[in-house]
mmCIF file of C-alpha atoms and ligand atoms in Angstrom:
data_model
loop_
_atom_site.group_PDB
_atom_site.id
_atom_site.type_symbol
_atom_site.label_atom_id
_atom_site.label_comp_id
_atom_site.label_asym_id
_atom_site.label_seq_id
_atom_site.Cartn_x
_atom_site.Cartn_y
_atom_site.Cartn_z
ATOM 1 C CA MET W 106 -27.847 -42.224 83.862
ATOM 2 C CA THR W 107 -28.581 -40.238 80.735
ATOM 3 C CA GLN W 108 -28.016 -42.099 77.490
ATOM 4 C CA LYS W 109 -25.774 -40.477 74.909
ATOM 5 C CA LYS W 110 -27.833 -39.362 71.933
ATOM 6 C CA LEU W 111 -27.214 -41.329 68.769
ATOM 7 C CA SER W 112 -25.387 -39.198 66.241
ATOM 8 C CA TYR W 113 -25.495 -39.316 62.445
ATOM 9 C CA GLY W 114 -21.880 -40.473 62.261
ATOM 10 C CA GLU W 115 -22.334 -43.232 64.812
ATOM 11 C CA TYR W 116 -25.479 -44.561 63.206
ATOM 12 C CA LEU W 117 -23.802 -44.776 59.806
ATOM 13 C CA GLN W 118 -20.452 -45.892 61.230
ATOM 14 C CA LEU W 119 -18.857 -43.153 59.211
ATOM 15 C CA GLU W 120 -15.555 -43.300 61.021
ATOM 16 C CA GLN W 121 -15.020 -46.851 59.825
ATOM 17 C CA LEU W 122 -16.486 -46.168 56.389
ATOM 18 C CA LEU W 123 -14.498 -42.991 55.711
ATOM 19 C CA ASP W 124 -11.327 -44.556 56.999
ATOM 20 C CA SER W 125 -11.521 -47.411 54.503
ATOM 21 C CA GLN W 126 -9.734 -45.818 51.565
ATOM 22 C CA GLY W 127 -6.196 -47.113 51.865
ATOM 23 C CA LEU W 128 -4.420 -45.753 48.800
ATOM 24 C CA LYS W 129 -1.659 -48.106 47.703
ATOM 25 C CA SER W 130 0.151 -45.184 46.072
ATOM 26 C CA VAL W 131 0.241 -43.362 49.440
ATOM 27 C CA GLU W 132 1.456 -46.510 51.175
ATOM 28 C CA ASN W 133 4.155 -46.654 48.494
ATOM 29 C CA GLN W 134 5.002 -43.005 49.168
ATOM 30 C CA THR W 135 4.154 -42.004 45.600
ATOM 31 C CA PRO W 136 0.633 -40.554 46.116
ATOM 32 C CA VAL W 137 -1.542 -40.513 43.006
ATOM 33 C CA HIS W 138 -4.530 -38.175 43.120
ATOM 34 C CA ASP W 139 -6.915 -40.384 41.081
ATOM 35 C CA GLU W 140 -6.501 -43.524 43.166
ATOM 36 C CA MET W 141 -9.006 -42.088 45.674
ATOM 37 C CA LEU W 142 -11.688 -41.986 42.962
ATOM 38 C CA PHE W 143 -10.777 -45.501 41.819
ATOM 39 C CA ILE W 144 -11.259 -46.900 45.326
ATOM 40 C CA ILE W 145 -14.388 -44.922 46.160
ATOM 41 C CA ILE W 146 -16.153 -45.888 42.950
ATOM 42 C CA HIS W 147 -15.454 -49.584 43.517
ATOM 43 C CA GLN W 148 -16.617 -49.332 47.120
ATOM 44 C CA THR W 149 -19.784 -47.565 45.977
ATOM 45 C CA TYR W 150 -20.455 -50.395 43.515
ATOM 46 C CA GLU W 151 -19.991 -52.963 46.263
ATOM 47 C CA LEU W 152 -22.447 -51.109 48.516
ATOM 48 C CA TRP W 153 -25.052 -51.088 45.753
ATOM 49 C CA PHE W 154 -24.342 -54.784 45.056
ATOM 50 C CA LYS W 155 -25.084 -55.391 48.732
ATOM 51 C CA GLN W 156 -28.430 -53.604 48.415
ATOM 52 C CA ILE W 157 -29.290 -55.573 45.259
ATOM 53 C CA LEU W 158 -28.532 -58.841 47.089
ATOM 54 C CA HIS W 159 -30.680 -57.701 50.001
ATOM 55 C CA GLU W 160 -33.636 -57.146 47.647
ATOM 56 C CA MET W 161 -32.982 -60.349 45.716
ATOM 57 C CA ASP W 162 -32.770 -62.506 48.830
ATOM 58 C CA SER W 163 -36.156 -61.287 50.012
ATOM 59 C CA VAL W 164 -37.703 -62.049 46.622
ATOM 60 C CA LEU W 165 -36.075 -65.502 46.531
ATOM 61 C CA THR W 166 -37.516 -66.253 49.970
ATOM 62 C CA MET W 167 -40.987 -65.352 48.752
ATOM 63 C CA PHE W 168 -40.630 -67.527 45.662
ATOM 64 C CA LYS W 169 -39.112 -70.421 47.628
ATOM 65 C CA GLY W 170 -41.894 -70.359 50.185
ATOM 66 C CA ASN W 171 -44.258 -70.815 47.264
ATOM 67 C CA TYR W 172 -46.195 -67.778 48.407
ATOM 68 C CA VAL W 173 -45.901 -65.545 45.390
ATOM 69 C CA GLN W 174 -49.610 -64.969 45.311
ATOM 70 C CA GLU W 175 -51.324 -61.775 44.263
ATOM 71 C CA GLU W 176 -50.782 -60.366 47.773
ATOM 72 C CA ASN W 177 -46.998 -60.670 47.486
ATOM 73 C CA LEU W 178 -46.600 -60.015 43.821
ATOM 74 C CA GLY W 179 -46.842 -56.265 44.433
ATOM 75 C CA THR W 180 -43.930 -56.474 46.895
ATOM 76 C CA VAL W 181 -41.847 -58.523 44.466
ATOM 77 C CA VAL W 182 -42.506 -56.013 41.699
ATOM 78 C CA SER W 183 -41.587 -53.049 43.910
ATOM 79 C CA ARG W 184 -38.323 -54.759 44.996
ATOM 80 C CA PHE W 185 -37.472 -55.388 41.353
ATOM 81 C CA ASP W 186 -38.252 -51.738 40.600
ATOM 82 C CA ARG W 187 -35.676 -50.783 43.221
ATOM 83 C CA ILE W 188 -33.068 -53.141 41.758
ATOM 84 C CA ILE W 189 -33.672 -51.665 38.307
ATOM 85 C CA GLU W 190 -33.219 -48.069 39.551
ATOM 86 C CA ILE W 191 -29.960 -49.079 41.263
ATOM 87 C CA GLN W 192 -28.765 -50.762 38.091
ATOM 88 C CA LYS W 193 -29.350 -47.555 36.129
ATOM 89 C CA VAL W 194 -27.083 -45.766 38.607
ATOM 90 C CA LEU W 195 -24.495 -48.539 38.228
ATOM 91 C CA VAL W 196 -24.452 -48.081 34.464
ATOM 92 C CA ASN W 197 -24.392 -44.282 34.627
ATOM 93 C CA GLN W 198 -21.685 -43.858 37.217
ATOM 94 C CA ILE W 199 -19.093 -45.366 34.898
ATOM 95 C CA THR W 200 -18.839 -41.867 33.390
ATOM 96 C CA ILE W 201 -17.407 -40.605 36.698
ATOM 97 C CA LEU W 202 -14.488 -43.014 36.369
ATOM 98 C CA GLU W 203 -14.059 -41.950 32.759
ATOM 99 C CA THR W 204 -12.902 -38.556 34.023
ATOM 100 C CA MET W 205 -9.670 -40.380 34.906
ATOM 101 C CA THR W 206 -7.292 -40.589 31.939
ATOM 102 C CA PRO W 207 -5.491 -43.804 30.947
ATOM 103 C CA MET W 208 -2.188 -42.144 31.798
ATOM 104 C CA ASP W 209 -3.395 -41.213 35.293
ATOM 105 C CA PHE W 210 -4.565 -44.795 35.746
ATOM 106 C CA LEU W 211 -1.163 -46.126 34.704
ATOM 107 C CA GLU W 212 0.371 -44.152 37.587
ATOM 108 C CA PHE W 213 -1.009 -46.682 40.074
ATOM 109 C CA ARG W 214 -2.339 -49.637 38.037
ATOM 110 C CA ASP W 215 0.617 -51.938 38.711
ATOM 111 C CA LEU W 216 0.114 -51.529 42.446
ATOM 112 C CA LEU W 217 -3.252 -53.332 42.143
ATOM 113 C CA THR W 218 -1.967 -56.539 40.540
ATOM 114 C CA PRO W 219 -3.174 -59.308 40.834
ATOM 115 C CA SER W 220 -6.436 -57.985 42.324
ATOM 116 C CA SER W 221 -9.339 -57.446 39.931
ATOM 117 C CA GLY W 222 -13.094 -56.819 39.807
ATOM 118 C CA PHE W 223 -13.145 -60.426 38.666
ATOM 119 C CA GLN W 224 -12.846 -61.254 42.371
ATOM 120 C CA SER W 225 -16.012 -59.393 43.324
ATOM 121 C CA THR W 226 -17.814 -62.053 45.346
ATOM 122 C CA GLN W 227 -20.997 -60.007 45.483
ATOM 123 C CA PHE W 228 -21.071 -59.672 41.687
ATOM 124 C CA ARG W 229 -20.765 -63.476 41.383
ATOM 125 C CA LEU W 230 -23.495 -63.952 44.002
ATOM 126 C CA ILE W 231 -25.829 -61.686 42.033
ATOM 127 C CA GLU W 232 -25.102 -63.612 38.833
ATOM 128 C CA ASN W 233 -25.671 -66.986 40.499
ATOM 129 C CA LYS W 234 -28.776 -65.935 42.383
ATOM 130 C CA LEU W 235 -30.248 -64.648 39.133
ATOM 131 C CA GLY W 236 -29.565 -68.047 37.594
ATOM 132 C CA MET W 237 -26.310 -67.834 35.677
ATOM 133 C CA HIS W 238 -25.298 -71.398 34.929
ATOM 134 C CA VAL W 239 -21.688 -72.369 35.629
ATOM 135 C CA ASP W 240 -21.470 -74.289 32.326
ATOM 136 C CA GLU W 241 -22.512 -71.185 30.424
ATOM 137 C CA ARG W 242 -19.764 -69.002 31.886
ATOM 138 C CA ILE W 243 -17.065 -67.785 29.552
ATOM 139 C CA GLN W 244 -13.914 -69.638 30.560
ATOM 140 C CA TYR W 245 -11.310 -67.518 32.254
ATOM 141 C CA GLY W 246 -7.724 -68.778 32.237
ATOM 142 C CA LYS W 247 -9.081 -72.356 31.933
ATOM 143 C CA GLN W 248 -9.929 -72.265 35.639
ATOM 144 C CA ARG W 249 -13.245 -72.225 37.410
ATOM 145 C CA TYR W 250 -14.150 -68.595 38.253
ATOM 146 C CA ASN W 251 -14.376 -69.288 42.016
ATOM 147 C CA THR W 252 -10.755 -70.460 42.236
ATOM 148 C CA PHE W 253 -9.730 -66.796 42.002
ATOM 149 C CA LEU W 254 -11.540 -66.081 45.279
ATOM 150 C CA GLU W 255 -10.399 -66.495 48.874
ATOM 151 C CA ASN W 256 -11.570 -69.817 50.413
ATOM 152 C CA GLU W 257 -14.442 -68.396 52.414
ATOM 153 C CA GLU W 258 -15.665 -66.281 49.502
ATOM 154 C CA SER W 259 -15.347 -69.214 47.143
ATOM 155 C CA ALA W 260 -17.487 -71.361 49.477
ATOM 156 C CA LYS W 261 -20.215 -68.674 49.492
ATOM 157 C CA VAL W 262 -20.259 -68.502 45.727
ATOM 158 C CA LEU W 263 -20.336 -72.298 45.365
ATOM 159 C CA LYS W 264 -23.259 -72.496 47.762
ATOM 160 C CA SER W 265 -25.142 -69.938 45.683
ATOM 161 C CA GLU W 266 -24.648 -72.211 42.647
ATOM 162 C CA GLU W 267 -26.492 -74.977 44.515
ATOM 163 C CA ASP W 268 -29.338 -72.858 45.937
ATOM 164 C CA PRO W 269 -32.468 -72.480 43.817
ATOM 165 C CA SER W 270 -31.968 -69.433 41.617
ATOM 166 C CA LEU W 271 -34.504 -66.839 40.566
ATOM 167 C CA PHE W 272 -34.566 -68.440 37.117
ATOM 168 C CA GLU W 273 -35.443 -71.867 38.524
ATOM 169 C CA LEU W 274 -38.053 -70.550 40.945
ATOM 170 C CA LEU W 275 -39.625 -68.372 38.294
ATOM 171 C CA GLU W 276 -39.756 -71.351 35.940
ATOM 172 C CA LYS W 277 -41.687 -73.360 38.528
ATOM 173 C CA TRP W 278 -43.989 -70.415 39.196
ATOM 174 C CA LEU W 279 -44.734 -70.043 35.481
ATOM 175 C CA GLU W 280 -45.355 -73.767 35.134
ATOM 176 C CA ARG W 281 -48.048 -73.399 37.769
ATOM 177 C CA THR W 282 -49.804 -70.637 35.795
ATOM 178 C CA PRO W 283 -53.492 -71.469 35.890
ATOM 179 C CA PHE W 284 -55.603 -71.169 32.746
ATOM 180 C CA LEU W 285 -53.145 -73.216 30.671
ATOM 181 C CA GLN W 286 -55.512 -76.159 30.496
ATOM 182 C CA MET W 287 -58.943 -74.673 30.330
ATOM 183 C CA GLU W 288 -61.988 -76.822 29.991
ATOM 184 C CA GLU W 289 -64.333 -75.664 27.237
ATOM 185 C CA PHE W 290 -61.623 -73.573 25.639
ATOM 186 C CA ASP W 291 -58.705 -74.984 23.756
ATOM 187 C CA PHE W 292 -56.644 -71.817 23.850
ATOM 188 C CA TRP W 293 -53.520 -73.195 22.211
ATOM 189 C CA SER W 294 -55.186 -74.457 19.039
ATOM 190 C CA SER W 295 -56.948 -71.092 18.618
ATOM 191 C CA TYR W 296 -53.634 -69.352 19.201
ATOM 192 C CA GLN W 297 -51.867 -71.614 16.678
ATOM 193 C CA LYS W 298 -54.430 -70.656 14.025
ATOM 194 C CA SER W 299 -53.802 -66.979 14.739
ATOM 195 C CA VAL W 300 -50.056 -67.521 14.488
ATOM 196 C CA GLU W 301 -50.423 -69.253 11.143
ATOM 197 C CA THR W 302 -52.497 -66.318 9.881
ATOM 198 C CA MET W 303 -49.821 -63.898 11.103
ATOM 199 C CA ILE W 304 -46.936 -65.832 9.533
ATOM 200 C CA LYS W 305 -48.798 -66.146 6.230
ATOM 201 C CA GLY W 306 -49.374 -62.372 6.286
ATOM 202 C CA ASP W 307 -45.682 -61.695 7.030
ATOM 203 C CA ILE W 308 -44.558 -64.008 4.206
ATOM 204 C CA GLU W 309 -46.986 -62.348 1.764
ATOM 205 C CA GLN W 310 -45.522 -58.980 2.723
ATOM 206 C CA ILE W 311 -41.966 -60.205 2.139
ATOM 207 C CA LYS W 312 -42.913 -61.628 -1.261
ATOM 208 C CA SER W 313 -44.616 -58.431 -2.347
ATOM 209 C CA ASN W 314 -41.752 -56.183 -1.198
ATOM 210 C CA THR W 315 -40.385 -54.811 -4.453
ATOM 211 C CA GLN W 316 -37.324 -53.357 -2.684
ATOM 212 C CA PHE W 317 -35.899 -56.844 -2.016
ATOM 213 C CA ASP W 318 -33.409 -58.357 -4.439
ATOM 214 C CA GLU W 319 -33.515 -62.146 -4.953
ATOM 215 C CA ASP W 320 -30.895 -62.876 -2.245
ATOM 216 C CA THR W 321 -32.607 -60.739 0.403
ATOM 217 C CA LEU W 322 -35.945 -62.305 -0.520
ATOM 218 C CA GLN W 323 -34.623 -65.866 -0.170
ATOM 219 C CA ASN W 324 -32.829 -65.041 3.106
ATOM 220 C CA SER W 325 -35.939 -63.458 4.575
ATOM 221 C CA LEU W 326 -38.038 -66.455 3.576
ATOM 222 C CA LYS W 327 -35.457 -68.780 5.159
ATOM 223 C CA GLN W 328 -35.607 -66.722 8.346
ATOM 224 C CA TYR W 329 -39.366 -67.281 8.392
ATOM 225 C CA GLU W 330 -38.901 -71.034 7.924
ATOM 226 C CA SER W 331 -36.797 -71.025 11.086
ATOM 227 C CA ILE W 332 -39.360 -68.895 12.951
ATOM 228 C CA GLN W 333 -42.009 -71.387 11.833
ATOM 229 C CA ARG W 334 -39.882 -74.227 13.229
ATOM 230 C CA THR W 335 -39.611 -72.558 16.642
ATOM 231 C CA TYR W 336 -43.384 -71.979 16.649
ATOM 232 C CA ASP W 337 -43.909 -75.666 15.878
ATOM 233 C CA ALA W 338 -41.549 -76.590 18.722
ATOM 234 C CA LEU W 339 -43.644 -74.548 21.155
ATOM 235 C CA PHE W 340 -46.435 -77.074 20.853
ATOM 236 C CA ASP W 341 -44.391 -80.208 20.288
ATOM 237 C CA GLU W 342 -42.572 -81.530 23.342
ATOM 238 C CA SER W 343 -39.923 -83.566 21.510
ATOM 239 C CA LYS W 344 -39.083 -80.667 19.165
ATOM 240 C CA TYR W 345 -38.907 -78.308 22.123
ATOM 241 C CA ILE W 346 -36.586 -80.639 24.042
ATOM 242 C CA LYS W 347 -34.343 -80.760 20.955
ATOM 243 C CA LEU W 348 -34.158 -76.934 20.952
ATOM 244 C CA GLN W 349 -33.232 -77.070 24.639
ATOM 245 C CA SER W 350 -30.552 -79.734 24.158
ATOM 246 C CA GLU W 351 -29.002 -77.648 21.362
ATOM 247 C CA GLY W 352 -28.818 -74.725 23.794
ATOM 248 C CA HIS W 353 -31.379 -72.587 21.926
ATOM 249 C CA ARG W 354 -33.790 -72.542 24.854
ATOM 250 C CA ARG W 355 -33.385 -72.797 28.603
ATOM 251 C CA LEU W 356 -36.882 -72.183 29.972
ATOM 252 C CA SER W 357 -39.104 -75.296 30.001
ATOM 253 C CA GLN W 358 -41.850 -75.620 27.401
ATOM 254 C CA LYS W 359 -44.566 -75.458 30.055
ATOM 255 C CA ALA W 360 -43.100 -72.326 31.648
ATOM 256 C CA THR W 361 -42.697 -70.735 28.213
ATOM 257 C CA LEU W 362 -46.368 -71.324 27.453
ATOM 258 C CA GLY W 363 -47.305 -69.890 30.860
ATOM 259 C CA ALA W 364 -45.202 -66.791 30.223
ATOM 260 C CA LEU W 365 -46.611 -66.443 26.725
ATOM 261 C CA PHE W 366 -50.177 -66.576 28.018
ATOM 262 C CA ILE W 367 -49.322 -63.821 30.505
ATOM 263 C CA GLN W 368 -47.726 -61.673 27.786
ATOM 264 C CA LEU W 369 -50.632 -62.158 25.385
ATOM 265 C CA TYR W 370 -53.387 -61.429 27.904
ATOM 266 C CA ARG W 371 -51.471 -58.771 29.860
ATOM 267 C CA ASP W 372 -54.491 -56.452 29.751
ATOM 268 C CA GLU W 373 -56.583 -58.772 31.904
ATOM 269 C CA PRO W 374 -56.507 -57.404 35.479
ATOM 270 C CA ILE W 375 -55.049 -60.522 37.151
ATOM 271 C CA LEU W 376 -52.231 -60.764 34.628
ATOM 272 C CA GLN W 377 -51.066 -57.141 34.828
ATOM 273 C CA LEU W 378 -48.615 -57.682 37.699
ATOM 274 C CA PRO W 379 -47.222 -60.970 36.322
ATOM 275 C CA HIS W 380 -46.697 -59.129 33.033
ATOM 276 C CA ARG W 381 -44.841 -56.328 34.834
ATOM 277 C CA LEU W 382 -42.703 -58.895 36.601
ATOM 278 C CA LEU W 383 -41.707 -60.566 33.333
ATOM 279 C CA THR W 384 -40.879 -57.160 31.842
ATOM 280 C CA GLN W 385 -38.750 -56.370 34.882
ATOM 281 C CA LEU W 386 -36.754 -59.575 34.456
ATOM 282 C CA ILE W 387 -35.995 -58.526 30.891
ATOM 283 C CA ASN W 388 -34.961 -55.084 32.204
ATOM 284 C CA ILE W 389 -32.736 -56.529 34.927
ATOM 285 C CA ASP W 390 -31.046 -58.870 32.461
ATOM 286 C CA GLN W 391 -30.553 -56.165 29.851
ATOM 287 C CA LEU W 392 -29.308 -53.593 32.372
ATOM 288 C CA PHE W 393 -26.603 -56.048 33.452
ATOM 289 C CA THR W 394 -25.731 -56.478 29.784
ATOM 290 C CA SER W 395 -25.583 -52.669 29.485
ATOM 291 C CA TRP W 396 -23.305 -52.540 32.518
ATOM 292 C CA ARG W 397 -21.074 -55.232 31.036
ATOM 293 C CA ASN W 398 -20.895 -53.307 27.776
ATOM 294 C CA ARG W 399 -20.210 -49.957 29.470
ATOM 295 C CA HIS W 400 -17.550 -51.567 31.670
ATOM 296 C CA ARG W 401 -15.816 -53.218 28.697
ATOM 297 C CA LEU W 402 -15.773 -49.908 26.801
ATOM 298 C CA LEU W 403 -14.289 -48.246 29.883
ATOM 299 C CA VAL W 404 -11.676 -51.000 30.026
ATOM 300 C CA PHE W 405 -10.902 -50.525 26.320
ATOM 301 C CA ARG W 406 -10.337 -46.804 26.708
ATOM 302 C CA MET W 407 -8.255 -47.308 29.868
ATOM 303 C CA ILE W 408 -5.989 -50.206 28.865
ATOM 304 C CA GLY W 409 -6.773 -50.896 25.175
ATOM 305 C CA VAL W 410 -6.183 -54.575 24.489
ATOM 306 C CA LYS W 411 -3.676 -55.151 27.281
ATOM 307 C CA ILE W 412 -4.388 -58.061 29.625
ATOM 308 C CA GLY W 413 -6.285 -57.374 32.857
ATOM 309 C CA THR W 414 -4.714 -57.078 36.316
ATOM 310 C CA GLY W 415 -6.560 -60.334 37.088
ATOM 311 C CA GLY W 416 -4.835 -61.960 34.113
ATOM 312 C CA SER W 417 -7.718 -62.339 31.641
ATOM 313 C CA THR W 418 -7.539 -61.291 27.992
ATOM 314 C CA GLY W 419 -9.171 -58.086 29.269
ATOM 315 C CA HIS W 420 -11.428 -56.430 26.712
ATOM 316 C CA ALA W 421 -11.839 -59.601 24.588
ATOM 317 C CA TYR W 422 -12.971 -61.632 27.625
ATOM 318 C CA LEU W 423 -15.346 -58.896 28.769
ATOM 319 C CA LYS W 424 -16.879 -58.543 25.286
ATOM 320 C CA LYS W 425 -17.750 -62.250 25.276
ATOM 321 C CA THR W 426 -19.348 -62.035 28.731
ATOM 322 C CA ALA W 427 -21.512 -59.121 27.557
ATOM 323 C CA GLU W 428 -22.732 -61.246 24.647
ATOM 324 C CA LYS W 429 -23.244 -64.514 26.509
ATOM 325 C CA HIS W 430 -23.911 -63.854 30.174
ATOM 326 C CA SER W 431 -27.631 -63.322 30.172
ATOM 327 C CA VAL W 432 -30.197 -65.292 32.122
ATOM 328 C CA PHE W 433 -33.666 -64.308 30.983
ATOM 329 C CA ARG W 434 -33.194 -64.171 27.225
ATOM 330 C CA ASP W 435 -36.024 -66.674 26.697
ATOM 331 C CA ILE W 436 -38.440 -64.202 28.253
ATOM 332 C CA ALA W 437 -37.293 -61.390 25.934
ATOM 333 C CA ASN W 438 -37.474 -63.809 23.019
ATOM 334 C CA LEU W 439 -41.196 -64.373 23.667
ATOM 335 C CA SER W 440 -41.718 -61.358 21.420
ATOM 336 C CA THR W 441 -41.128 -63.738 18.497
ATOM 337 C CA TYR W 442 -44.398 -65.414 19.473
ATOM 338 C CA ILE W 443 -46.476 -62.330 20.172
ATOM 339 C CA ILE W 444 -49.391 -61.804 17.832
ATOM 340 C CA PRO W 445 -51.280 -58.562 17.210
ATOM 341 C CA ARG W 446 -54.215 -57.876 19.539
ATOM 342 C CA SER W 447 -56.544 -58.131 16.559
ATOM 343 C CA LEU W 448 -55.595 -61.816 16.117
ATOM 344 C CA LEU W 449 -55.782 -62.716 19.799
ATOM 345 C CA PRO W 450 -58.328 -65.515 20.414
ATOM 346 C CA GLU W 451 -61.209 -64.115 22.398
ATOM 347 C CA LEU W 452 -61.469 -65.586 25.893
ATOM 348 C CA PRO W 453 -64.739 -67.228 26.907
ATOM 349 C CA LYS W 454 -66.785 -65.123 29.338
ATOM 350 C CA LYS W 455 -66.164 -67.480 32.274
ATOM 351 C CA ILE W 456 -62.389 -67.283 31.925
ATOM 352 C CA LYS W 457 -62.453 -63.544 31.376
ATOM 353 C CA HIS W 458 -64.399 -63.270 34.598
ATOM 354 C CA GLN W 459 -61.817 -65.409 36.429
ATOM 355 C CA LEU W 460 -59.061 -63.128 35.165
ATOM 356 C CA GLY W 461 -60.819 -60.018 36.465
ATOM 357 C CA PHE W 462 -60.651 -58.355 39.868
ATOM 358 C CA HIS W 463 -63.556 -59.119 42.146
ATOM 359 C CA PHE W 464 -64.869 -56.905 44.857
ATOM 360 C CA THR W 465 -64.595 -58.980 48.019
ATOM 361 C CA TYR W 466 -64.770 -56.312 50.724
ATOM 362 C CA GLY W 467 -67.154 -57.442 53.456
ATOM 363 C CA LYS W 468 -67.851 -60.551 51.274
HETATM 364 C C1 LIG E 599 -10.091 -48.328 35.228
HETATM 365 C C2 LIG E 599 -11.168 -49.003 35.465
HETATM 366 C C3 LIG E 599 -11.292 -50.474 35.265
HETATM 367 C C4 LIG E 599 -10.514 -51.327 34.545
HETATM 368 C C5 LIG E 599 -9.307 -51.027 33.678
HETATM 369 C C6 LIG E 599 -11.086 -52.650 34.708
HETATM 370 C C7 LIG E 599 -10.584 -53.781 34.107
HETATM 371 C C8 LIG E 599 -11.136 -55.043 34.189
HETATM 372 C C9 LIG E 599 -10.664 -56.199 33.494
HETATM 373 C C10 LIG E 599 -9.503 -56.235 32.524
HETATM 374 C C11 LIG E 599 -11.435 -57.247 33.865
HETATM 375 C C12 LIG E 599 -11.304 -58.704 33.410
HETATM 376 C C13 LIG E 599 -10.632 -59.513 34.493
HETATM 377 C C14 LIG E 599 -9.160 -59.197 34.610
HETATM 378 O O1 LIG E 599 -8.375 -59.689 33.817
HETATM 379 O O2 LIG E 599 -8.808 -58.432 35.522
HETATM 380 C C15 LIG E 599 -12.427 -56.737 34.778
HETATM 381 C C16 LIG E 599 -13.433 -57.497 35.350
HETATM 382 C C17 LIG E 599 -14.367 -56.986 36.195
HETATM 383 N N1 LIG E 599 -14.450 -55.705 36.669
HETATM 384 FE FE1 LIG E 599 -13.345 -54.129 36.082
HETATM 385 N N2 LIG E 599 -12.186 -52.579 35.502
HETATM 386 C C18 LIG E 599 -12.348 -51.263 35.885
HETATM 387 C C19 LIG E 599 -13.348 -50.771 36.692
HETATM 388 C C20 LIG E 599 -14.303 -51.519 37.319
HETATM 389 C C21 LIG E 599 -15.307 -51.013 38.198
HETATM 390 C C22 LIG E 599 -15.532 -49.538 38.586
HETATM 391 C C23 LIG E 599 -16.013 -52.063 38.636
HETATM 392 C C24 LIG E 599 -17.152 -51.976 39.595
HETATM 393 C C25 LIG E 599 -17.416 -52.886 40.475
HETATM 394 C C26 LIG E 599 -15.486 -53.255 38.015
HETATM 395 C C27 LIG E 599 -15.944 -54.530 38.211
HETATM 396 C C28 LIG E 599 -15.526 -55.638 37.513
HETATM 397 C C29 LIG E 599 -16.167 -56.935 37.580
HETATM 398 C C30 LIG E 599 -17.398 -57.284 38.399
HETATM 399 C C31 LIG E 599 -15.460 -57.766 36.749
HETATM 400 C C32 LIG E 599 -15.779 -59.235 36.434
HETATM 401 C C33 LIG E 599 -16.582 -59.268 35.140
HETATM 402 C C34 LIG E 599 -16.884 -60.679 34.652
HETATM 403 O O3 LIG E 599 -16.103 -61.613 34.883
HETATM 404 O O4 LIG E 599 -17.946 -60.850 34.016
HETATM 405 N N3 LIG E 599 -14.445 -52.880 37.212
HETATM 406 N N4 LIG E 599 -12.240 -55.401 34.969
#
């Protein structure tokens, strides 16, 4: 018996896929042209969310298995690269929906109620797997966000709250960073001296800036007092814990120091990939913030300050999520602690050697 050759359409299950645009306006016998775009764009987002979850799950498995060694780091970084490229598409394709006018949207908007993007299970899974903390979520109608989902979907999302997130696994990985306690080289006290030199230099510059009036001068100096306090907390466990309990920091002190070491010595061969990974986490976080901002601007131009079909305050709610819903802000904030290369404590030869690549072929 000859087997039927696999066709393009069968492989991609196009019949099912292309038959999945059930326009409510058509069902209602008042067809609205733009509803097709509205459905297709949401479906496209969901497909890309699926791909992001696919990449994230594989990275989480590698982190969980504790085998994020140099061999796997390259794979992690390339999966993150893929997520980042998808995110750029997610941000950019909002412009396609902006070709629909608010009046055209109004033609079918009521038919969607009470459904809303707020019920996107995959979006919630991405947030939770990244490490969004339920206590940090902006409250929505005084109800837990998962109560707006169907039972099965809600269970999935709740499970993802319990599973170790990328944030938690990354924190553990950073805490294991070698070279933090190095015999013969007290890195942190050398670094502290360099920081003090840098801060002194910055303060001198502020004081000698003739453009500043008295108020600006005093405010800038105050700002530096607070920067100085956060530097002090970096090396003082009880002060650091206080910052954490006040919600100013999430990442542990040990992980922060590990990440800082990576960022400072990024040029050393062994630290180049970890540095790329930390940069990618900042990118991923900030691209979601960009998406949230683009989406809220879209919402503003479509419905102004009306409430959402899901019942939230609409634009006001979305604006708050764009400001608050970020996961890796502590990594971006490491820039506060970065010192110029010229002030970087020189690493002892032995450590520099350990941080280099070694030719092991054939041993
Ligand atoms: C005309 C276009 C759109 C309008 C007017 C709109 C409106 C809204 C509003 C008002 C909310 C807040 C919840 C509510 O009260 O319903 C929301 C949430 C959301 N929307 Fe949209 N949206 C649009 C397009 C999209 C698209 C294309 C996506 C892509 C997946 C999307 C995904 C989401 C998500 C994930 C949320 C939850 C955000 C969060 O809670 O942080 N929306 N949308």
